[in-house]
mmCIF file as Biopython writes it, N, C-alpha, C and O atoms, coordinates in Angstrom:
data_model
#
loop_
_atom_site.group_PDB
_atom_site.id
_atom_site.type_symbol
_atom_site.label_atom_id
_atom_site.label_alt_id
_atom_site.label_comp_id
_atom_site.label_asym_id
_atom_site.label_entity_id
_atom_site.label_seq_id
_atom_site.pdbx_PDB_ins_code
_atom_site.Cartn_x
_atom_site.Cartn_y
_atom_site.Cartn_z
_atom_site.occupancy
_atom_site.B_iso_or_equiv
_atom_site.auth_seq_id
_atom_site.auth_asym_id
_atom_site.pdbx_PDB_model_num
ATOM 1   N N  . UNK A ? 1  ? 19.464  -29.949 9.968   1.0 0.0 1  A 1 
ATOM 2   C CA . UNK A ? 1  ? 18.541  -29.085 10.690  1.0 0.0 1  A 1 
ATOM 3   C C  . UNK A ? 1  ? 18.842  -27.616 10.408  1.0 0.0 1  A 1 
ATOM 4   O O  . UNK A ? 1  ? 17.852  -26.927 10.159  1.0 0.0 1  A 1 
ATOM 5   N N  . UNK A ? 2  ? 19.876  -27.091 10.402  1.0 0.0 2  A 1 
ATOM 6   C CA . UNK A ? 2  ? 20.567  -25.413 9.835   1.0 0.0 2  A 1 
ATOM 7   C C  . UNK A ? 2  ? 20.193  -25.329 8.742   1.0 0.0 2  A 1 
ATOM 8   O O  . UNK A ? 2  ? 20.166  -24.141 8.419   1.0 0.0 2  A 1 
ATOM 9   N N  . UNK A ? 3  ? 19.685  -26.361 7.491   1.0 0.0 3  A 1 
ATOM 10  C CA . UNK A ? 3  ? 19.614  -25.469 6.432   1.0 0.0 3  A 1 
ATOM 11  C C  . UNK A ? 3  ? 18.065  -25.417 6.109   1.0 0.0 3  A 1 
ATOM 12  O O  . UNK A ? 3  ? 17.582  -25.126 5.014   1.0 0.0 3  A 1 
ATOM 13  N N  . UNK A ? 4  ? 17.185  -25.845 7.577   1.0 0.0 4  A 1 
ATOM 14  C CA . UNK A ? 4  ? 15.942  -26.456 7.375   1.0 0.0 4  A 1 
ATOM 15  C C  . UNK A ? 4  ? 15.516  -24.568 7.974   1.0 0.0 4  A 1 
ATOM 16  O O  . UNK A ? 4  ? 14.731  -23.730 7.534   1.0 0.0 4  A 1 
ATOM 17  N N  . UNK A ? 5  ? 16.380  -24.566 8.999   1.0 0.0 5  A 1 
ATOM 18  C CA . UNK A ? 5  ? 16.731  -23.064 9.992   1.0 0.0 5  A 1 
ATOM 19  C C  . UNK A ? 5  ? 16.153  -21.947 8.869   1.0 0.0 5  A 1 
ATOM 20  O O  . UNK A ? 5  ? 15.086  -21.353 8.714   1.0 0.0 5  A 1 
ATOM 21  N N  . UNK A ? 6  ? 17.480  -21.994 8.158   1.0 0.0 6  A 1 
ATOM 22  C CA . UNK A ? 6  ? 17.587  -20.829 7.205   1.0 0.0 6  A 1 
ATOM 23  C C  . UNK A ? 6  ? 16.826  -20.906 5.982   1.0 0.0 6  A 1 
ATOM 24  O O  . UNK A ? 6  ? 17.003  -19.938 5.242   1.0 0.0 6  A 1 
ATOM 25  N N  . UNK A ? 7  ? 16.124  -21.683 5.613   1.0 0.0 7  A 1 
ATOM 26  C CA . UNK A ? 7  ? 15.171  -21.831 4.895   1.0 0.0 7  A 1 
ATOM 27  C C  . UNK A ? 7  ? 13.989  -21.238 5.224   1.0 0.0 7  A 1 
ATOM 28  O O  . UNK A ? 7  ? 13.454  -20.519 4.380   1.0 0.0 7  A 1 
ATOM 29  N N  . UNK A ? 8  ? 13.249  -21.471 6.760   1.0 0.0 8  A 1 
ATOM 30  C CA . UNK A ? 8  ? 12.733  -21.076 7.396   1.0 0.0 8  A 1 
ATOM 31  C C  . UNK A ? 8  ? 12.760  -19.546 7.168   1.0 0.0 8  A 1 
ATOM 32  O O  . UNK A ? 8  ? 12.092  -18.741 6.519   1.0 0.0 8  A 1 
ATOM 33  N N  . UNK A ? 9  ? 13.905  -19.501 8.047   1.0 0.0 9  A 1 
ATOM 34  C CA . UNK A ? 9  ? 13.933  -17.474 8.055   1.0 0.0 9  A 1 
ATOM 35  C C  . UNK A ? 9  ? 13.883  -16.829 7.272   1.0 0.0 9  A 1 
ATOM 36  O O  . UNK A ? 9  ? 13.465  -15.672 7.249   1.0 0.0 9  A 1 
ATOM 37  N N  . UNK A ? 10 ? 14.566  -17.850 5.968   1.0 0.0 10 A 1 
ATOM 38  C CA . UNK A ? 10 ? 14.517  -16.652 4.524   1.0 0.0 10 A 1 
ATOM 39  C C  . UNK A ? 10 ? 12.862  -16.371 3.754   1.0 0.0 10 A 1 
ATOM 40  O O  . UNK A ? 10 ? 12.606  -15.432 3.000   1.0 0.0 10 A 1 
ATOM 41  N N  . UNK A ? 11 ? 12.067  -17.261 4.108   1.0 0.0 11 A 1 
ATOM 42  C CA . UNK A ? 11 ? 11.095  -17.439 4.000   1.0 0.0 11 A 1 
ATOM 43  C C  . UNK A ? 11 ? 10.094  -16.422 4.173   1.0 0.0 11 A 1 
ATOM 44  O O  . UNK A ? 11 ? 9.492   -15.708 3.372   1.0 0.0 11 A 1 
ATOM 45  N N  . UNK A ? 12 ? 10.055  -16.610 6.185   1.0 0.0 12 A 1 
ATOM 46  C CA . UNK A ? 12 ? 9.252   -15.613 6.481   1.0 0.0 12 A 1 
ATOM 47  C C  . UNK A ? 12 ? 10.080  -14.309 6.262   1.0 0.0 12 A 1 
ATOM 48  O O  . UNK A ? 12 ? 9.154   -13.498 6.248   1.0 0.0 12 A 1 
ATOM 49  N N  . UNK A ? 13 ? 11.274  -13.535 6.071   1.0 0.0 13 A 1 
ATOM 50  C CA . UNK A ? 13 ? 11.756  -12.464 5.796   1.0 0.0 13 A 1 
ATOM 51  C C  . UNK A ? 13 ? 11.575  -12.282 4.597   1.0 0.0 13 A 1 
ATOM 52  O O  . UNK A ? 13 ? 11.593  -11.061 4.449   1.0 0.0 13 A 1 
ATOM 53  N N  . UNK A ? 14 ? 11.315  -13.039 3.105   1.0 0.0 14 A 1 
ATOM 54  C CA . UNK A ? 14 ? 10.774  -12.457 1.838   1.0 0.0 14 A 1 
ATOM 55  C C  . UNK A ? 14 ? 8.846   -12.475 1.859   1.0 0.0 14 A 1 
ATOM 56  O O  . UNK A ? 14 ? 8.261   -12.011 0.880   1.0 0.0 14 A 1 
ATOM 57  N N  . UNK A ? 15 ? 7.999   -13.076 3.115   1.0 0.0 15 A 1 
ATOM 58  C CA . UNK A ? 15 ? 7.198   -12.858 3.029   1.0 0.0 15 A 1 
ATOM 59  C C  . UNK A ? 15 ? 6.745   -11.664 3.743   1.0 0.0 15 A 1 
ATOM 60  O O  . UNK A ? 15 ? 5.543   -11.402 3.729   1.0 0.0 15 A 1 
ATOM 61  N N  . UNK A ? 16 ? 7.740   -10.754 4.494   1.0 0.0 16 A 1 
ATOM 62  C CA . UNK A ? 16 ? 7.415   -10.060 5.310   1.0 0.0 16 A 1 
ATOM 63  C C  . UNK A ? 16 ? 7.864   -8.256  3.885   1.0 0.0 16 A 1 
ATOM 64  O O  . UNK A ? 16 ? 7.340   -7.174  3.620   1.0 0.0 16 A 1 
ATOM 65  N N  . UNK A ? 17 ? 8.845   -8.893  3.543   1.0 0.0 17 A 1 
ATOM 66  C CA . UNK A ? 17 ? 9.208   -8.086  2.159   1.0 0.0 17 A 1 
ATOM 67  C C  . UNK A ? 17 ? 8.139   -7.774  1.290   1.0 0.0 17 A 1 
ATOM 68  O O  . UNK A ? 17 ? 7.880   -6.617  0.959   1.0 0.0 17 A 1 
ATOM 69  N N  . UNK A ? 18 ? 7.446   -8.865  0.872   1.0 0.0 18 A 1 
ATOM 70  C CA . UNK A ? 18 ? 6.237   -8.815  -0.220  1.0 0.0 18 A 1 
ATOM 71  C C  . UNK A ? 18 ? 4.853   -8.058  0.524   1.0 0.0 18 A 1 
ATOM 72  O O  . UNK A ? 18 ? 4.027   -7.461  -0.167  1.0 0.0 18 A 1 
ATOM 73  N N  . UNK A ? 19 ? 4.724   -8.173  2.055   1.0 0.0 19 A 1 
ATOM 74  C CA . UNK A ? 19 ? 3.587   -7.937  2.823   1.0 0.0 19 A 1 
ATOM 75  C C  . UNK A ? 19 ? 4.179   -5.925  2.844   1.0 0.0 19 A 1 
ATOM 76  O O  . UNK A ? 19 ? 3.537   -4.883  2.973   1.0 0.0 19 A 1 
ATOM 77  N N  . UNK A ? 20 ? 5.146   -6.121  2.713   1.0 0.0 20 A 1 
ATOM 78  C CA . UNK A ? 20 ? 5.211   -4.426  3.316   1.0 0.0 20 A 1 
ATOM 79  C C  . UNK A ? 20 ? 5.388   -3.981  1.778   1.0 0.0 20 A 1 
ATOM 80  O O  . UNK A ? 20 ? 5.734   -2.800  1.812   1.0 0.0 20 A 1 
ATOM 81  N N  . UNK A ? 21 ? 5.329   -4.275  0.891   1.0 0.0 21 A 1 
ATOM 82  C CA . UNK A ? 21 ? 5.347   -3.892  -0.307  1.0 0.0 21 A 1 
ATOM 83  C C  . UNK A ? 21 ? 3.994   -3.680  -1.433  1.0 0.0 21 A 1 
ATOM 84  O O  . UNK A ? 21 ? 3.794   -2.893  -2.358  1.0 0.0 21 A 1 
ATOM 85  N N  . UNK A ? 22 ? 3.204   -4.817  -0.827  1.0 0.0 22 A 1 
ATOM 86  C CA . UNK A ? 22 ? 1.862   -4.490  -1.025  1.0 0.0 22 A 1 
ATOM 87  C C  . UNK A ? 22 ? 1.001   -3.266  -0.225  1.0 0.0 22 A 1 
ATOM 88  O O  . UNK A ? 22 ? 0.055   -2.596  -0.641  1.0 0.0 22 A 1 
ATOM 89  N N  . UNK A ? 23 ? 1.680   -3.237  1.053   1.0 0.0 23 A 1 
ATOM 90  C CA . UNK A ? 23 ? 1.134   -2.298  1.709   1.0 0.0 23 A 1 
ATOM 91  C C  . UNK A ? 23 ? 1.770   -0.937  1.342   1.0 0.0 23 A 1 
ATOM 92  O O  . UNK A ? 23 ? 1.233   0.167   1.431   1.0 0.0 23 A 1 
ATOM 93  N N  . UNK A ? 24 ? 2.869   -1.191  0.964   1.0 0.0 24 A 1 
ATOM 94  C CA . UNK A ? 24 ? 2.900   0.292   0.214   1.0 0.0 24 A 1 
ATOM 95  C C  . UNK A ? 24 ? 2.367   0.877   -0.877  1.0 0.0 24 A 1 
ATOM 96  O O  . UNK A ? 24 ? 2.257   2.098   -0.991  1.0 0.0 24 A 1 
ATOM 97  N N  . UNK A ? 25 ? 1.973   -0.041  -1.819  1.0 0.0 25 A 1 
ATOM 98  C CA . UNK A ? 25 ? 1.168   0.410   -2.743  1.0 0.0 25 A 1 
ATOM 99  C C  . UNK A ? 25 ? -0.354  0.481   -2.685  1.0 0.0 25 A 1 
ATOM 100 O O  . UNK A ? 25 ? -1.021  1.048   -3.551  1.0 0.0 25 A 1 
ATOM 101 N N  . UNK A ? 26 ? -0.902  -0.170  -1.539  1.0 0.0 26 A 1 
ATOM 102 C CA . UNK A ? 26 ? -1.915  0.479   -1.268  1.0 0.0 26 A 1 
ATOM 103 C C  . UNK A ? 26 ? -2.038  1.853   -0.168  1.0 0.0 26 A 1 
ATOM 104 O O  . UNK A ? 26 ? -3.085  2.410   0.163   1.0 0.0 26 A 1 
ATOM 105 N N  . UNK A ? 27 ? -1.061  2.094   0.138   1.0 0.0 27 A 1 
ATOM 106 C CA . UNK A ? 27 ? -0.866  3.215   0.660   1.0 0.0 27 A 1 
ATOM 107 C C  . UNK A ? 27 ? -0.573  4.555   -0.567  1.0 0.0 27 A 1 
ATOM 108 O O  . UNK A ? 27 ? -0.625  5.729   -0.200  1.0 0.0 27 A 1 
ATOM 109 N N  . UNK A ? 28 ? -0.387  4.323   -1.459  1.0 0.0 28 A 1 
ATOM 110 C CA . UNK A ? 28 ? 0.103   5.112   -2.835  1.0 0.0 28 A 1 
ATOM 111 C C  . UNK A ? 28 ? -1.100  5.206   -3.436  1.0 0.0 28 A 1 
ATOM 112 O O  . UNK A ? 28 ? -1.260  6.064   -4.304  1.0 0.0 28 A 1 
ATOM 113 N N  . UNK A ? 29 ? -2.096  4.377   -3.090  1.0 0.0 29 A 1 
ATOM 114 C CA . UNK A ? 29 ? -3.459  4.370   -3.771  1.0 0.0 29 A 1 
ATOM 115 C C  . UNK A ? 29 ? -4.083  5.437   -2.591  1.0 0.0 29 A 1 
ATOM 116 O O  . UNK A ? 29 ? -4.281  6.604   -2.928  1.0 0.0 29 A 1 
ATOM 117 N N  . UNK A ? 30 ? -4.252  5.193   -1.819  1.0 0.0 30 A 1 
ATOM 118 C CA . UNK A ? 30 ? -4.939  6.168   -0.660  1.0 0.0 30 A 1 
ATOM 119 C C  . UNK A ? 30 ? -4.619  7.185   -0.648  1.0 0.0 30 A 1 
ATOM 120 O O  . UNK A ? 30 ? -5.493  7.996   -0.342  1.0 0.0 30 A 1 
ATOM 121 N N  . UNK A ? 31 ? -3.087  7.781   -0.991  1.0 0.0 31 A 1 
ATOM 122 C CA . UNK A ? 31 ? -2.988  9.325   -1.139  1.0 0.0 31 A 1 
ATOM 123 C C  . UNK A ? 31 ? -3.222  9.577   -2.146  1.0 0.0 31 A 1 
ATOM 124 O O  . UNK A ? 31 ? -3.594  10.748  -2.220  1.0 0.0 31 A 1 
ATOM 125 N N  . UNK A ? 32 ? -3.206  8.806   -3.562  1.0 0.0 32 A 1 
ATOM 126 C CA . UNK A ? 32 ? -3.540  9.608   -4.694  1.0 0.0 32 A 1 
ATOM 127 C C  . UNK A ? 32 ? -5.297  10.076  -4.600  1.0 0.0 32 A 1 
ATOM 128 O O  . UNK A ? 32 ? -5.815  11.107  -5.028  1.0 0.0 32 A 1 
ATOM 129 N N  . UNK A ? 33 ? -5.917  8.968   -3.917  1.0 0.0 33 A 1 
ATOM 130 C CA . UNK A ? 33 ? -7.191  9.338   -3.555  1.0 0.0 33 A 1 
ATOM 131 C C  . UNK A ? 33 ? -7.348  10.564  -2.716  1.0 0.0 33 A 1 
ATOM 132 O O  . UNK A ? 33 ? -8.380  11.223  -2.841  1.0 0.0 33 A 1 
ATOM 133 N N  . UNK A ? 34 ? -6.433  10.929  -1.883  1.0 0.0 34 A 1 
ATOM 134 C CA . UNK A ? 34 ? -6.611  11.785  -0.886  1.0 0.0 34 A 1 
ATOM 135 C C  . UNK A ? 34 ? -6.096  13.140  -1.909  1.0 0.0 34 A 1 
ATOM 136 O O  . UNK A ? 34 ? -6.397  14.311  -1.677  1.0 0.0 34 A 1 
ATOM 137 N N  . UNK A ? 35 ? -5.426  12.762  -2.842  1.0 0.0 35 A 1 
ATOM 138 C CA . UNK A ? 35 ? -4.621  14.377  -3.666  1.0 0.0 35 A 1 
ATOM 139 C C  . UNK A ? 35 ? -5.860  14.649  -4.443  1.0 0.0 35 A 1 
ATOM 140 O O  . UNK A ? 35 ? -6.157  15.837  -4.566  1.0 0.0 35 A 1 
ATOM 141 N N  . UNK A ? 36 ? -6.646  13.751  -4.995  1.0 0.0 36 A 1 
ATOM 142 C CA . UNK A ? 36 ? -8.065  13.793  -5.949  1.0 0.0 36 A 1 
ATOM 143 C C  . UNK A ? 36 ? -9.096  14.278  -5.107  1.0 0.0 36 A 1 
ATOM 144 O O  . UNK A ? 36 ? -10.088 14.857  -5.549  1.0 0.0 36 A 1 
ATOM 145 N N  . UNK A ? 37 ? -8.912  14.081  -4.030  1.0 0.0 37 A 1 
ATOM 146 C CA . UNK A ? 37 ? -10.586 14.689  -3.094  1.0 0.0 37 A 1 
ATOM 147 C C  . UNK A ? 37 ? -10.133 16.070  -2.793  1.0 0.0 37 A 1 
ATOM 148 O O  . UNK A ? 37 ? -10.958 16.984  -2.822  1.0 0.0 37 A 1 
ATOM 149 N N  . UNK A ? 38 ? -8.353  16.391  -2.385  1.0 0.0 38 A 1 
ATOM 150 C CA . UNK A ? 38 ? -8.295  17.401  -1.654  1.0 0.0 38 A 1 
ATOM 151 C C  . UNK A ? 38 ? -8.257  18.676  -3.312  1.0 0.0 38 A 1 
ATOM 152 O O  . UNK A ? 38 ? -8.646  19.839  -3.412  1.0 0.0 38 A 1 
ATOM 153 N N  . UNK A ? 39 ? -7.734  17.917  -4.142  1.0 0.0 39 A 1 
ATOM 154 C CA . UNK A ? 39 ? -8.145  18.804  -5.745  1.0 0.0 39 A 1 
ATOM 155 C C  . UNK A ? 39 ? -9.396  19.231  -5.931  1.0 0.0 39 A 1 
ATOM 156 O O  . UNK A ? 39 ? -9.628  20.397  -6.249  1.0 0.0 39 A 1 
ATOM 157 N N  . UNK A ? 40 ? -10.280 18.385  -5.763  1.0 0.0 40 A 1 
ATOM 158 C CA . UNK A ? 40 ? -11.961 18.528  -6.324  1.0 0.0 40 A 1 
ATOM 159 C C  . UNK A ? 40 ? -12.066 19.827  -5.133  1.0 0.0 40 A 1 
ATOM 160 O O  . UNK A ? 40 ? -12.671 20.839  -5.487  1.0 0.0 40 A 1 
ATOM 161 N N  . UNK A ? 41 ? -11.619 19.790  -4.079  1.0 0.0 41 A 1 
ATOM 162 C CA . UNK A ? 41 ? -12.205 20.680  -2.971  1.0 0.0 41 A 1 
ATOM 163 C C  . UNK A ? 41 ? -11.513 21.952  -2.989  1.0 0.0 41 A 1 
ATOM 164 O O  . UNK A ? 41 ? -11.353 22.704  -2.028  1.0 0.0 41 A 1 
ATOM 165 N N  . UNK A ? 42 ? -11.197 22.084  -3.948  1.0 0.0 42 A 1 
ATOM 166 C CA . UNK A ? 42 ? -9.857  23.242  -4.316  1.0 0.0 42 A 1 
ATOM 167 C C  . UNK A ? 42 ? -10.645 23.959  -5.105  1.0 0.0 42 A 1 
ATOM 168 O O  . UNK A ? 42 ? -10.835 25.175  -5.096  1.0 0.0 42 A 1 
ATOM 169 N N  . UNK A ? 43 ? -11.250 22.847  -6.028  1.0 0.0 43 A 1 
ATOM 170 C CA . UNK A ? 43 ? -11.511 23.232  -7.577  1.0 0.0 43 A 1 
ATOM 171 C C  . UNK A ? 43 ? -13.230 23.225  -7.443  1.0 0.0 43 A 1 
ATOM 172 O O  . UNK A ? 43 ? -13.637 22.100  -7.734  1.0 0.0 43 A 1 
ATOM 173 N N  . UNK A ? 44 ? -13.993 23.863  -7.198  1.0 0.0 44 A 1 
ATOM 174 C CA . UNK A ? 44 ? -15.649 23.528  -6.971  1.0 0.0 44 A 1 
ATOM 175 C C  . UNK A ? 44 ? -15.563 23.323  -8.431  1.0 0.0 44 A 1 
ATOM 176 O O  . UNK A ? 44 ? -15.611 22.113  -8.652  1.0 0.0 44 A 1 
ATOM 177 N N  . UNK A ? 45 ? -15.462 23.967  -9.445  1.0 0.0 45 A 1 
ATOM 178 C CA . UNK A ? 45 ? -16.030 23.602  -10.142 1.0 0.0 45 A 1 
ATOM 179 C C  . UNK A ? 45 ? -16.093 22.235  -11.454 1.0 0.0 45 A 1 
ATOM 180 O O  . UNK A ? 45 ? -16.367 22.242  -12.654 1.0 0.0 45 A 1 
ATOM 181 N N  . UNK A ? 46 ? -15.752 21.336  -10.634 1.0 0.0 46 A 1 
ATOM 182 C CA . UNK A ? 46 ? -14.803 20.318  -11.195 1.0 0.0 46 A 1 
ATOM 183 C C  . UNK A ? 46 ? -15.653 19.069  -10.737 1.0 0.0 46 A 1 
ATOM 184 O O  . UNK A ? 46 ? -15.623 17.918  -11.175 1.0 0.0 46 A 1 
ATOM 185 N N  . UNK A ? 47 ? -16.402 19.611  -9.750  1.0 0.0 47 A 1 
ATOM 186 C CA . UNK A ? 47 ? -17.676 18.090  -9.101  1.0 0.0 47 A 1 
ATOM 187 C C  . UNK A ? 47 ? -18.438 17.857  -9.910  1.0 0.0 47 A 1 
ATOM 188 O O  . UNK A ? 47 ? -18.795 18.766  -10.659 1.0 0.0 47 A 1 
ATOM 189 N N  . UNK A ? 48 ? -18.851 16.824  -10.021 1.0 0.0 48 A 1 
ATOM 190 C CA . UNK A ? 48 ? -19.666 16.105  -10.505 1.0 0.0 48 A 1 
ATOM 191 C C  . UNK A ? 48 ? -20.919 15.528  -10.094 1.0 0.0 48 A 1 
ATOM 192 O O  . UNK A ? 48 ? -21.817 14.992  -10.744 1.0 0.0 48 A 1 
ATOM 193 N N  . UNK A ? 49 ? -20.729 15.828  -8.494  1.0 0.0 49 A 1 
ATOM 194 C CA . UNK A ? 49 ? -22.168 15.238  -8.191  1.0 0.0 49 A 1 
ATOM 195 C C  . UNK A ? 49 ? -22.450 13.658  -8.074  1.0 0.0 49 A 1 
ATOM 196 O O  . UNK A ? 49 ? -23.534 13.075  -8.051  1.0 0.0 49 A 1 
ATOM 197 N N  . UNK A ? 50 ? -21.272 13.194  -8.013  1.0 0.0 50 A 1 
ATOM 198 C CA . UNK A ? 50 ? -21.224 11.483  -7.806  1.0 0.0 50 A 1 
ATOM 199 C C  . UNK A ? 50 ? -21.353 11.231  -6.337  1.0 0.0 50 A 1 
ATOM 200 O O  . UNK A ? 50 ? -21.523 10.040  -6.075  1.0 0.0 50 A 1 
ATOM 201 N N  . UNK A ? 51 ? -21.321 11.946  -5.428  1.0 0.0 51 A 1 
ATOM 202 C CA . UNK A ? 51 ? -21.271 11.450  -4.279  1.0 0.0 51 A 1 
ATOM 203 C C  . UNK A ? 51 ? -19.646 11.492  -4.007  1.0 0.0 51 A 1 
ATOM 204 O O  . UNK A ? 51 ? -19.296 11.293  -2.843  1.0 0.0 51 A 1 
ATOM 205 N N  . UNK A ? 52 ? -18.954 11.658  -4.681  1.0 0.0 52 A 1 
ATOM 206 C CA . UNK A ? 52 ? -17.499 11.541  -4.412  1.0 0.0 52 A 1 
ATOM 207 C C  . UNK A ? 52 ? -16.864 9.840   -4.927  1.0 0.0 52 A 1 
ATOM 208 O O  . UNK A ? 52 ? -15.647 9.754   -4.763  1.0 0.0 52 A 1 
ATOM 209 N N  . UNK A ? 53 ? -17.140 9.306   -5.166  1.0 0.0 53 A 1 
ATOM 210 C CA . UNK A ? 53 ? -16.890 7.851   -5.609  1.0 0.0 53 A 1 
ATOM 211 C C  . UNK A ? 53 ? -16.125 8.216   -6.915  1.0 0.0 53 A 1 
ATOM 212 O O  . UNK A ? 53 ? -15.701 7.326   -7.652  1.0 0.0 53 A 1 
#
């Protein structure tokens, strides 16, 4: 039953590893988005007229 335990825990603790690791890189995506909008708004003359997309 203990190694059924720790199987268990190691489990959800490398899935909790992989979950906060994805979320950091989509967090790395959102500021580079946020450094690109707050650039364009720096820079007028650099729009394009896409709507921002």
């Amino acid at each position: 039953m203990e190694p059924l335990l720790v199987f268990g825990y190691g489990s959800i603790f490398a899935a909790l590893v992989v979950y906060v690791l994805h979320l950091r890189s989509r967090l790395s995506e959102a500021e580079q988005r946020l450094e690109d909008i707050a650039a364009s708004d720096r820079d007028p003359g650099s729009r394009t007229g896409s709507g921002g997309e």
